[in-house]
Coordinates of C-alpha atoms and ligand atoms in Angstrom, one line a residue:
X467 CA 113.6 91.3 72.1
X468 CA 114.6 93.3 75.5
X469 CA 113.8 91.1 78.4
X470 CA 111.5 92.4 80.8
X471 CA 112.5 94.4 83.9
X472 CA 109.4 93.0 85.5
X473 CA 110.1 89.9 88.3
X474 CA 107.4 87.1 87.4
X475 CA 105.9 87.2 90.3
X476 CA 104.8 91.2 89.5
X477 CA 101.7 91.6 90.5
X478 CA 99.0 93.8 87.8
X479 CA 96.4 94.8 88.5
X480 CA 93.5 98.4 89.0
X481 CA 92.2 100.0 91.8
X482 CA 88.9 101.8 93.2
X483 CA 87.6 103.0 96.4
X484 CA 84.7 102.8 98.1
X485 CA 82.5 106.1 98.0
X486 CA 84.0 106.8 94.4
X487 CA 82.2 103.4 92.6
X488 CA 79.7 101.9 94.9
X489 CA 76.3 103.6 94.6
X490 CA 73.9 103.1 97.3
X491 CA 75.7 104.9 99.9
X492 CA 73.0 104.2 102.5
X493 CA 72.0 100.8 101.6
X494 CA 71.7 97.7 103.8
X495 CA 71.7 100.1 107.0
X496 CA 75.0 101.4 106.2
X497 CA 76.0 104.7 108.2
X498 CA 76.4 108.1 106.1
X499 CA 79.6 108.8 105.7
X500 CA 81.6 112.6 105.1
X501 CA 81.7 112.1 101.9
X502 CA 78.0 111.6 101.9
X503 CA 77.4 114.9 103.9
X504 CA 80.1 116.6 101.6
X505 CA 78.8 116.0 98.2
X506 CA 75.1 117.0 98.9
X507 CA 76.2 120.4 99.5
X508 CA 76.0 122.3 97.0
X509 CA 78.4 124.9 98.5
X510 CA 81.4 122.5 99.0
X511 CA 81.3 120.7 96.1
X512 CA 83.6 121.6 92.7
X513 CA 81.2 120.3 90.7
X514 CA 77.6 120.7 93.0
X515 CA 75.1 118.2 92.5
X516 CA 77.6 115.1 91.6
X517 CA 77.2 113.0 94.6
X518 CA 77.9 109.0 95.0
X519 CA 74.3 108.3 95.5
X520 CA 74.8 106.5 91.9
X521 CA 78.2 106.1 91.4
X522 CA 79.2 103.4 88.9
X523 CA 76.2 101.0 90.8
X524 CA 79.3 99.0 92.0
X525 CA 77.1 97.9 94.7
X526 CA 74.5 96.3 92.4
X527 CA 77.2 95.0 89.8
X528 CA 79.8 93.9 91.8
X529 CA 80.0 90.1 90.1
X530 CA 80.0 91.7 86.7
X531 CA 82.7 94.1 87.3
X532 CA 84.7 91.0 88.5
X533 CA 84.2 89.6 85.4
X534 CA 84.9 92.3 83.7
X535 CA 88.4 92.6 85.2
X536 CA 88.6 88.9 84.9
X537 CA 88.3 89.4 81.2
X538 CA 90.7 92.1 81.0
X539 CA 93.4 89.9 82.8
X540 CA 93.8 91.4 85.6
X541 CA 95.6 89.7 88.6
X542 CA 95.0 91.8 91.3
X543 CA 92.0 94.1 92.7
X544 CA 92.7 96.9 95.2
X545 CA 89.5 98.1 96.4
X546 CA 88.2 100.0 100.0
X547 CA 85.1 99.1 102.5
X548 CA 83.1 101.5 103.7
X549 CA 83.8 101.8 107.2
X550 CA 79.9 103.0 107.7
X551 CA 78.6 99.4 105.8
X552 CA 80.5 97.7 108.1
X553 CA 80.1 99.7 111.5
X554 CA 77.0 102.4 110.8
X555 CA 78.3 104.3 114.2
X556 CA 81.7 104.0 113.2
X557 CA 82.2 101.8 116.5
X558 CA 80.5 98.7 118.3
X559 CA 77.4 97.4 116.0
X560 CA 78.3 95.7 113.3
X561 CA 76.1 95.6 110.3
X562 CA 75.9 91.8 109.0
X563 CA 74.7 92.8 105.7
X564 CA 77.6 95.7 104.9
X565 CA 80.3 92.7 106.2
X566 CA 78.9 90.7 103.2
X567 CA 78.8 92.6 100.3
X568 CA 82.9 92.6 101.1
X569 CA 82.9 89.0 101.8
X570 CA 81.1 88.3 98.8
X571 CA 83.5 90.8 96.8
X572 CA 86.5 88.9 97.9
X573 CA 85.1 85.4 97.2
X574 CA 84.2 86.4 94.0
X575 CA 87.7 88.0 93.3
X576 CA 89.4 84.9 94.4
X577 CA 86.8 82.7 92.2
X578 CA 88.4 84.2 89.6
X579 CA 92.1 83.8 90.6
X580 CA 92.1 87.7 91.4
X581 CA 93.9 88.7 94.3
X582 CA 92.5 91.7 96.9
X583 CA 94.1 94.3 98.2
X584 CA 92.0 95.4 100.9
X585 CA 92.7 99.3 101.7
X586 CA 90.5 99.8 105.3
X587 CA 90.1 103.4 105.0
X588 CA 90.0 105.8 101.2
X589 CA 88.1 109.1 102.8
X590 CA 84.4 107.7 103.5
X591 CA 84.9 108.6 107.7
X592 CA 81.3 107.9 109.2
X593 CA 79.5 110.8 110.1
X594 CA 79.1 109.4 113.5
X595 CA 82.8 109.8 114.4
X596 CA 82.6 112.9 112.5
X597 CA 80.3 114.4 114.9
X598 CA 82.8 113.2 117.9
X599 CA 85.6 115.7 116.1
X600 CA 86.2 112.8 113.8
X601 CA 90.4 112.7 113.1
X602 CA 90.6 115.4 115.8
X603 CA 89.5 113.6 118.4
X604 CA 92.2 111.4 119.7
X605 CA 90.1 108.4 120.3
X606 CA 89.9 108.2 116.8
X607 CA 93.1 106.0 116.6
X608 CA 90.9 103.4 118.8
X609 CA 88.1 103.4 117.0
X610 CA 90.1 102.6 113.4
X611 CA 91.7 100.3 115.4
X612 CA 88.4 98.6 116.4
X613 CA 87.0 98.9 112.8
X614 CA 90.7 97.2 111.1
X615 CA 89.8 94.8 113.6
X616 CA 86.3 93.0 112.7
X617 CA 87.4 93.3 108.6
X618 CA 90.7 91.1 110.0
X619 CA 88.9 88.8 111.7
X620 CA 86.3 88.5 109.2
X621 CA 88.5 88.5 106.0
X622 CA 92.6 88.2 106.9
X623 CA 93.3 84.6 105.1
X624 CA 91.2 85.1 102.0
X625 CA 92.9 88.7 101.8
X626 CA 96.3 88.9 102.3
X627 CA 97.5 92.1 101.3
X628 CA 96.1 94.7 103.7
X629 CA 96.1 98.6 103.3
X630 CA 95.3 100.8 106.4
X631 CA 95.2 104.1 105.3
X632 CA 94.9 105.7 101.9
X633 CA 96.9 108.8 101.7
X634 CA 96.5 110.4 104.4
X635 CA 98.5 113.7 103.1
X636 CA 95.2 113.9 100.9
X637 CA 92.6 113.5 103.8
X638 CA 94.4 116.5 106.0
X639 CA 95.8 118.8 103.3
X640 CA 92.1 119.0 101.9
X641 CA 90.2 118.0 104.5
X642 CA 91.4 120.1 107.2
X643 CA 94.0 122.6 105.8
X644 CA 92.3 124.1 102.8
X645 CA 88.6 122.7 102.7
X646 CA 88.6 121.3 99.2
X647 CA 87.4 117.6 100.4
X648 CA 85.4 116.4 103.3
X649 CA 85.2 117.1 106.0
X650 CA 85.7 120.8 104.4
X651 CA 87.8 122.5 107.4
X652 CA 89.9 125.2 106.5
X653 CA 92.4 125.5 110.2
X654 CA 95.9 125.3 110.4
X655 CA 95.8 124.5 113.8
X656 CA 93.6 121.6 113.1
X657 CA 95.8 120.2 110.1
X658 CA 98.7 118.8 112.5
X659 CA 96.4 117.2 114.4
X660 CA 94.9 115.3 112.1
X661 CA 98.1 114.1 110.4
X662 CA 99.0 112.9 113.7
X663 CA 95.5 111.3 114.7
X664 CA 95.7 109.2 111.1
X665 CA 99.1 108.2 111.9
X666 CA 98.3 107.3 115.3
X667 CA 95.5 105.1 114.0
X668 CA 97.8 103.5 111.2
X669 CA 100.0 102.1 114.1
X670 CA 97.3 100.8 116.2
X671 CA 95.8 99.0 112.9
X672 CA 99.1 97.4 112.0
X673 CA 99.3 96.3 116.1
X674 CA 95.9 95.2 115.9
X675 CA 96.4 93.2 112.5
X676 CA 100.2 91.6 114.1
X677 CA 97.7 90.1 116.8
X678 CA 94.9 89.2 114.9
X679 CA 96.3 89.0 111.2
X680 CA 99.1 86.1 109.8
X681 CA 99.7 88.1 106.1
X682 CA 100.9 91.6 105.1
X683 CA 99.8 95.3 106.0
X684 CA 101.1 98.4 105.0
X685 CA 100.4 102.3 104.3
X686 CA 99.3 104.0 101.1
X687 CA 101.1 107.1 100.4
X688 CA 100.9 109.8 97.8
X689 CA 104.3 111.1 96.4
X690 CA 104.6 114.0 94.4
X691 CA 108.5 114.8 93.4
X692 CA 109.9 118.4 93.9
X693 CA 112.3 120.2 91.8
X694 CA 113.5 123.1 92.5
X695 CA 112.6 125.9 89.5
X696 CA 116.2 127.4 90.0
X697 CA 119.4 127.0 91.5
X698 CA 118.8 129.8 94.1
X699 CA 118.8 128.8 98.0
X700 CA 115.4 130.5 97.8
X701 CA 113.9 127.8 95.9
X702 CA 116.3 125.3 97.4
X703 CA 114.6 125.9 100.7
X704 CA 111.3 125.9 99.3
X705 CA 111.1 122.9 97.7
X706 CA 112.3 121.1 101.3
X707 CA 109.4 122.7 102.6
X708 CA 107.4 121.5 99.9
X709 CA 109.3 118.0 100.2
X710 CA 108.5 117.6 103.8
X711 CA 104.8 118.7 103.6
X712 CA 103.6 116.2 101.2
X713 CA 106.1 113.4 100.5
X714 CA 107.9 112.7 104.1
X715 CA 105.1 114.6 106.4
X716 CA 103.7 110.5 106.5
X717 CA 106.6 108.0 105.9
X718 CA 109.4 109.7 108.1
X719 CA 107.0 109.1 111.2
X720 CA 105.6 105.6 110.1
X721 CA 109.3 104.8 109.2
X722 CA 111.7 106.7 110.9
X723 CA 109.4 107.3 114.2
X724 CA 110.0 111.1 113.6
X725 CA 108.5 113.9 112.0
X726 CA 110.7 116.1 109.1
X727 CA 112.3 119.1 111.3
X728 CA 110.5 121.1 108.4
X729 CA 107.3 120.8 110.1
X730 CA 108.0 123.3 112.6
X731 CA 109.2 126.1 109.7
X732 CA 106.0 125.4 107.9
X733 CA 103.4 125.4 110.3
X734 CA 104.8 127.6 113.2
X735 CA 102.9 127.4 116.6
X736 CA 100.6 125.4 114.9
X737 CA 102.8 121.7 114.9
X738 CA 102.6 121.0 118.9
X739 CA 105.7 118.7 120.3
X740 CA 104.4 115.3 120.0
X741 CA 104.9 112.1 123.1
X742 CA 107.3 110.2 122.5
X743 CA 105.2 107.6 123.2
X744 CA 103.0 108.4 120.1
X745 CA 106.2 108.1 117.9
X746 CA 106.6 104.8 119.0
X747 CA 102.9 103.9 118.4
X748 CA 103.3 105.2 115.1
X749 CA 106.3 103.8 113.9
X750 CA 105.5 100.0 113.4
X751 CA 107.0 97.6 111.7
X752 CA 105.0 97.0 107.9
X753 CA 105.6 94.1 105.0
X754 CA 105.1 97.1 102.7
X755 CA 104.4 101.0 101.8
X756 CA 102.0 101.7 98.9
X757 CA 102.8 104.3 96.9
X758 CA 100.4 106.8 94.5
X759 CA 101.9 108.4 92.0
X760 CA 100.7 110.9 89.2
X761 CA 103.1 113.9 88.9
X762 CA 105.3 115.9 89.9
X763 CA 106.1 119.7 91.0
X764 CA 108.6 122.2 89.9
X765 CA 108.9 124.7 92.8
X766 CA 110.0 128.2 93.5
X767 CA 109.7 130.7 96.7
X768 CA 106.8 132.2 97.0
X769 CA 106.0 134.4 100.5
X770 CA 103.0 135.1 99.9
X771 CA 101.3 131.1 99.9
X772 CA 100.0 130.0 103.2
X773 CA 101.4 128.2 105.0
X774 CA 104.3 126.6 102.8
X775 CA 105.9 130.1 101.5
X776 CA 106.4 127.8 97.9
X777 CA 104.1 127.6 94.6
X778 CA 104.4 125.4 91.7
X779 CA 105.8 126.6 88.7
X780 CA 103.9 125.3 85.4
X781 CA 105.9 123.3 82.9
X782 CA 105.5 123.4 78.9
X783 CA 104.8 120.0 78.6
X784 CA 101.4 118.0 78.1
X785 CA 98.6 118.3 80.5
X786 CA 96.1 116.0 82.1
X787 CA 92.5 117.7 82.5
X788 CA 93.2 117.7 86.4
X789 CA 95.8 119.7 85.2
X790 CA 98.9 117.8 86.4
X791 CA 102.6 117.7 84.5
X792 CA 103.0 114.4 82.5
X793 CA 106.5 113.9 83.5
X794 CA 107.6 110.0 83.7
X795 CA 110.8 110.3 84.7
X796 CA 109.9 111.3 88.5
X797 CA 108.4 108.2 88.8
X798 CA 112.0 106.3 88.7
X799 CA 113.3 109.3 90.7
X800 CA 110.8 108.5 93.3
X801 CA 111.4 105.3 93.7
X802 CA 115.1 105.8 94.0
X803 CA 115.1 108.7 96.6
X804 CA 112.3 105.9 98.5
X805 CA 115.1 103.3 98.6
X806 CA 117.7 105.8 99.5
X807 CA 115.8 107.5 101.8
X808 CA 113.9 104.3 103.7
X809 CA 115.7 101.0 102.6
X810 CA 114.7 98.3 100.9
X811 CA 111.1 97.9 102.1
X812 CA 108.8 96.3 99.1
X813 CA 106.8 98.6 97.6
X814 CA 103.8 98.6 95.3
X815 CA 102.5 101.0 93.3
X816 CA 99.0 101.7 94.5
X817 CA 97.6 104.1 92.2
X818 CA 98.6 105.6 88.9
X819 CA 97.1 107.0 85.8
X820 CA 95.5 109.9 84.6
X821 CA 92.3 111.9 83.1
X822 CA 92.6 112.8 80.0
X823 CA 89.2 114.0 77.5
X824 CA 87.7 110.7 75.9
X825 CA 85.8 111.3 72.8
X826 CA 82.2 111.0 74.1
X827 CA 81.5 107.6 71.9
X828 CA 83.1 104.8 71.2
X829 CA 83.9 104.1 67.4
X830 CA 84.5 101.0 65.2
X831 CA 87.5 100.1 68.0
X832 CA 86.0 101.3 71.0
X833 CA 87.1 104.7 72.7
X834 CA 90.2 105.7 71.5
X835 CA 92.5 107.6 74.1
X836 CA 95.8 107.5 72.8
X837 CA 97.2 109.9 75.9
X838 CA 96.3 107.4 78.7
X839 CA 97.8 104.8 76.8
X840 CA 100.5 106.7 76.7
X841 CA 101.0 107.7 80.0
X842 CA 100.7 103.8 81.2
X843 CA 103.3 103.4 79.0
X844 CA 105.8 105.4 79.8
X845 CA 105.1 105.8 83.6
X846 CA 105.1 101.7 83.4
X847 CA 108.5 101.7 81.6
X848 CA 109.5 104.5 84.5
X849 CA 109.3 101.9 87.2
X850 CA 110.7 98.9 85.1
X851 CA 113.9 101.4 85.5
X852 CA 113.8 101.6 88.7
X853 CA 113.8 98.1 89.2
X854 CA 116.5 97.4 86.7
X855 CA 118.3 100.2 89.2
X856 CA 117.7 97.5 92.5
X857 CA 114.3 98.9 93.7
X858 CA 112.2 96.5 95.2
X859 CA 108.8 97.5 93.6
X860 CA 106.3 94.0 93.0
X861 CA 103.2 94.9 92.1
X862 CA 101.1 98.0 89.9
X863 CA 97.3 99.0 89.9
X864 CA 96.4 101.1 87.5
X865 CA 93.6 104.1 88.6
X866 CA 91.4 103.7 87.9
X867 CA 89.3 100.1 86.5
X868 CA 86.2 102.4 85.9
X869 CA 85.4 106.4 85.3
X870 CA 84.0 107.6 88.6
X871 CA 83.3 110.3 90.7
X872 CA 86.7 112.3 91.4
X873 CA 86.0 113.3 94.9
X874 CA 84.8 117.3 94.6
X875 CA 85.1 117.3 91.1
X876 CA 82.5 115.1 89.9
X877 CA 82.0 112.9 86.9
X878 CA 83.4 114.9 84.2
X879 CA 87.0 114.1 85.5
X880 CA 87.5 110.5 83.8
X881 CA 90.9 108.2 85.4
X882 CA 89.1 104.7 84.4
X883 CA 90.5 102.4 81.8
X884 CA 87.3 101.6 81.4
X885 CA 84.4 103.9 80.5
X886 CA 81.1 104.4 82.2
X887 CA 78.0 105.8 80.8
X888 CA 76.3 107.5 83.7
X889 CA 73.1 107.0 82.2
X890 CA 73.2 103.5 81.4
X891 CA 76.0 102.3 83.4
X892 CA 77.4 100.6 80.0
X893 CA 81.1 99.9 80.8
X894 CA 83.3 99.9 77.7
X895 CA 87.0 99.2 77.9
X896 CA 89.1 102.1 76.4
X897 CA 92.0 101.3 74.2
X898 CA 93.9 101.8 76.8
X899 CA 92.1 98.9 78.9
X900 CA 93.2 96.6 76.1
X901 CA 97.0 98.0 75.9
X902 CA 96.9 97.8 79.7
X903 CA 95.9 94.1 79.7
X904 CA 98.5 93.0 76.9
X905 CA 101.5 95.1 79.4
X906 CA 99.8 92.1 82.0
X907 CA 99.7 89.7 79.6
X908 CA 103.7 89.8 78.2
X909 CA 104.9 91.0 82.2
X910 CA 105.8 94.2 80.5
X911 CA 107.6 93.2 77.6
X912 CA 105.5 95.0 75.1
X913 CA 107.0 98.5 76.4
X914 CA 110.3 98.0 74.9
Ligands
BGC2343 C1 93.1 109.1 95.3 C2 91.9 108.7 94.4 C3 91.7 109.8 93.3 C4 93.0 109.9 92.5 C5 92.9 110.9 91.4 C6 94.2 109.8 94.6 O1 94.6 110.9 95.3 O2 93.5 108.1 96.1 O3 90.8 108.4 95.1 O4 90.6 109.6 92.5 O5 94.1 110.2 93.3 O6 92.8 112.2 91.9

């Protein structure tokens, strides 16, 4: 039998955020959050009238859903907080009975010998802060930092593996840039900002959490490889661009203290010259970078796309239903190009997985879906590669434990290894739950 490229320490585990699972968006005195404003809208919303008033009831069956992962093996749980449980203004009061349902989350996660991951921020801003200019407003680094604060003092020990930010690329590309996800702005000259402000607030939370915290902290990326679609200088060029945007736009200032010179060639007069001062605030010192990955890009030149003069080029190969490129063999490339490019920081993957149509019932062995199991395979086997190759990845969580509400998009897009039933909030593991939780149970030496 091949031995496993998997340390034994690896950590496996699934993940979830906040405003996608939780249900009861307003209860206990939480504050609204965007997303809340967002997805009643009909006019924003992909898929109008799919809102997280309901969720998957996360809220109301949180000690079941440990169980649940309990039963499936799981070792680790990444999860968000609402900021707006905790804080309903975004800053000063904070609301006792929020603070516990995330207490009580993590003491029931480490009753059952599961460990948290704790990511402080996955989209849910508070509408408070939003009506101050929210990531605009450069007193927005202060109040995350205030916010990271109260969750350390009330959790660091019991958690130890701390996430500030979840992709931030994600929040400002369709947040501010192109309007797809809250808050819904559509301004180039607002995009840079916003990158900036998030960044600025990463480095104040990892300050914060070096007085106040005695574990780990880091930042959740998203990284989608480029390829250039030909060998022409064209497409070279364009896929830098394309690089830069999305996969350095967030690590080279968080790592390198400076932003890629591409920047300026994609946004124009639109990316200001930043203080040097707020590189320096920025680029602090973390135990680890989180990285989501689901696929990758083949680029060519395109003048005519705003503002990054590149569009993707499809690929014949298989589909997922959000219509991304199965293609597992970026996922080693990235984490090569990470090491090479950054060093040897430890690295996790944070997210990965994919929707793919499940048959609407589950048969005599449960829901079949024979692509996702797929996928975890060979994305899994991917970054077992990678380590045999020296990178230092320790840890995998799977998007997602449960269907739930993809953002704009609604219900109908399903990433869970496990399968909700909006209507009755039945949760039945797929077939890929079950191959996901033998890959745990063997460290990975079922892929072979
Ligand atoms: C996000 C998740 C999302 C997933 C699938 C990531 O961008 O962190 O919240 O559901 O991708 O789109």
């Amino acid at each position: 039998m091949t031995k496993t490229a998997f340390p034994d320490n690896f950590l496996w585990g699934a993940a979830t955020a906040a405003y996608q699972i939780e249900g009861s968006p307003l209860a206990d005195g939480a504050g609204a959050s965007i997303w809340q404003r967002f997805s009643h809208d009909p006019r924003l919303m992909a898929s109008p009238g799919d809102t997280g008033d309901v969720a998957c009831d996360h809220y109301n069956r949180m000690e079941s859903d440990v169980a649940l992962m309990k039963e499936l093996g799981l070792q680790a749980y990444r999860f968000s907080v609402g900021w707006g449980r905790v804080l309903p203004e975004g800053i000063g009061r904070v609301n006792p009975k929020g603070l516990d349902f995330y207490e009580r989350l993590v003491d029931e996660l480490l009753k059952h010998d599961i460990e948290p991951l704790l990511t402080l921020h996955h989209w849910d801003l508070p509408v408070a802060l939003d009506d101050k200019g929210g990531w605009l407003n450069r007193d927005s680094a202060d109040w995350f930092a205030e916010y990271a604060d109260v969750l350390y003092r009330a959790l660091d020990g019991r958690v130890k593996k701390w996430v500030t930010l979840n992709e931030p690329w994600v929040i400002t590309d369709g947040g501010y840039l192109h309007g797809a996800l809250a808050p819904g702005h559509r301004n180039m000259f607002e995009a840079p900002i916003a990158s900036h402000n998030l960044m600025r607030a990463h480095g104040r939370a990892v300050q914060a959490y070096r007085a106040a915290g005695a574990h780990e902290i880091g930042l959740v990326v998203n990284i989608e490889p480029k390829y250039p679609a030909s060998d022409s200088a064209e497409d070279a060029a364009a896929t830098a661009r394309a690089h830069a945007y999305m996969n350095r736009q967030y690590l080279d200032p968080a790592l390198k203290g400076s932003y890629p010179a591409e920047m300026t060639e994609i946004f124009g007069e639109a990316w200001p010259q930043w203080a040097a001062e707020d590189m320096a605030d920025i680029c602090q010192p973390v135990d680890f970078i989180g990285i989501n990955y689901y696929t990758r890009n083949v680029v060519r030149a395109d003048p005519a796309q705003w503002p990054l003069r590149a569009s993707p080029v499809k690929q014949n190969a298989t589909h997922t239903t959000t219509d991304w490129e199965v293609y597992p063999p970026a996922m080693t490339d990235m984490l090569l190009w990470f090491r090479d490019s950054y060093g040897d920081i430890p690295l996790y993957i944070t997210e990965n997985g994919a929707a793919f149509y499940d048959p609407p019932q589950a048969g005599p062995d449960g829901i079949d879906d024979p692509l996702r199991c797929d996928y975890y395979r060979t994305h899994i086997a991917a970054i077992g590669e990678a380590i045999r190759q020296g990178v230092d990845v320790r840890g995998y969580m799977a998007w997602s434990l449960l269907d739930n509400l993809e953002w704009s998009l609604g219900y109908s897009k399903r990433f869970g290894i496990v399968h909700v039933d909006y209507q009755t909030q039945v949760r039945t593991p797929k077939r890929s739950a079950r191959f996901y939780s033998e890959i745990i149970r063997t460290n990975g030496g079922n892929l072979a």
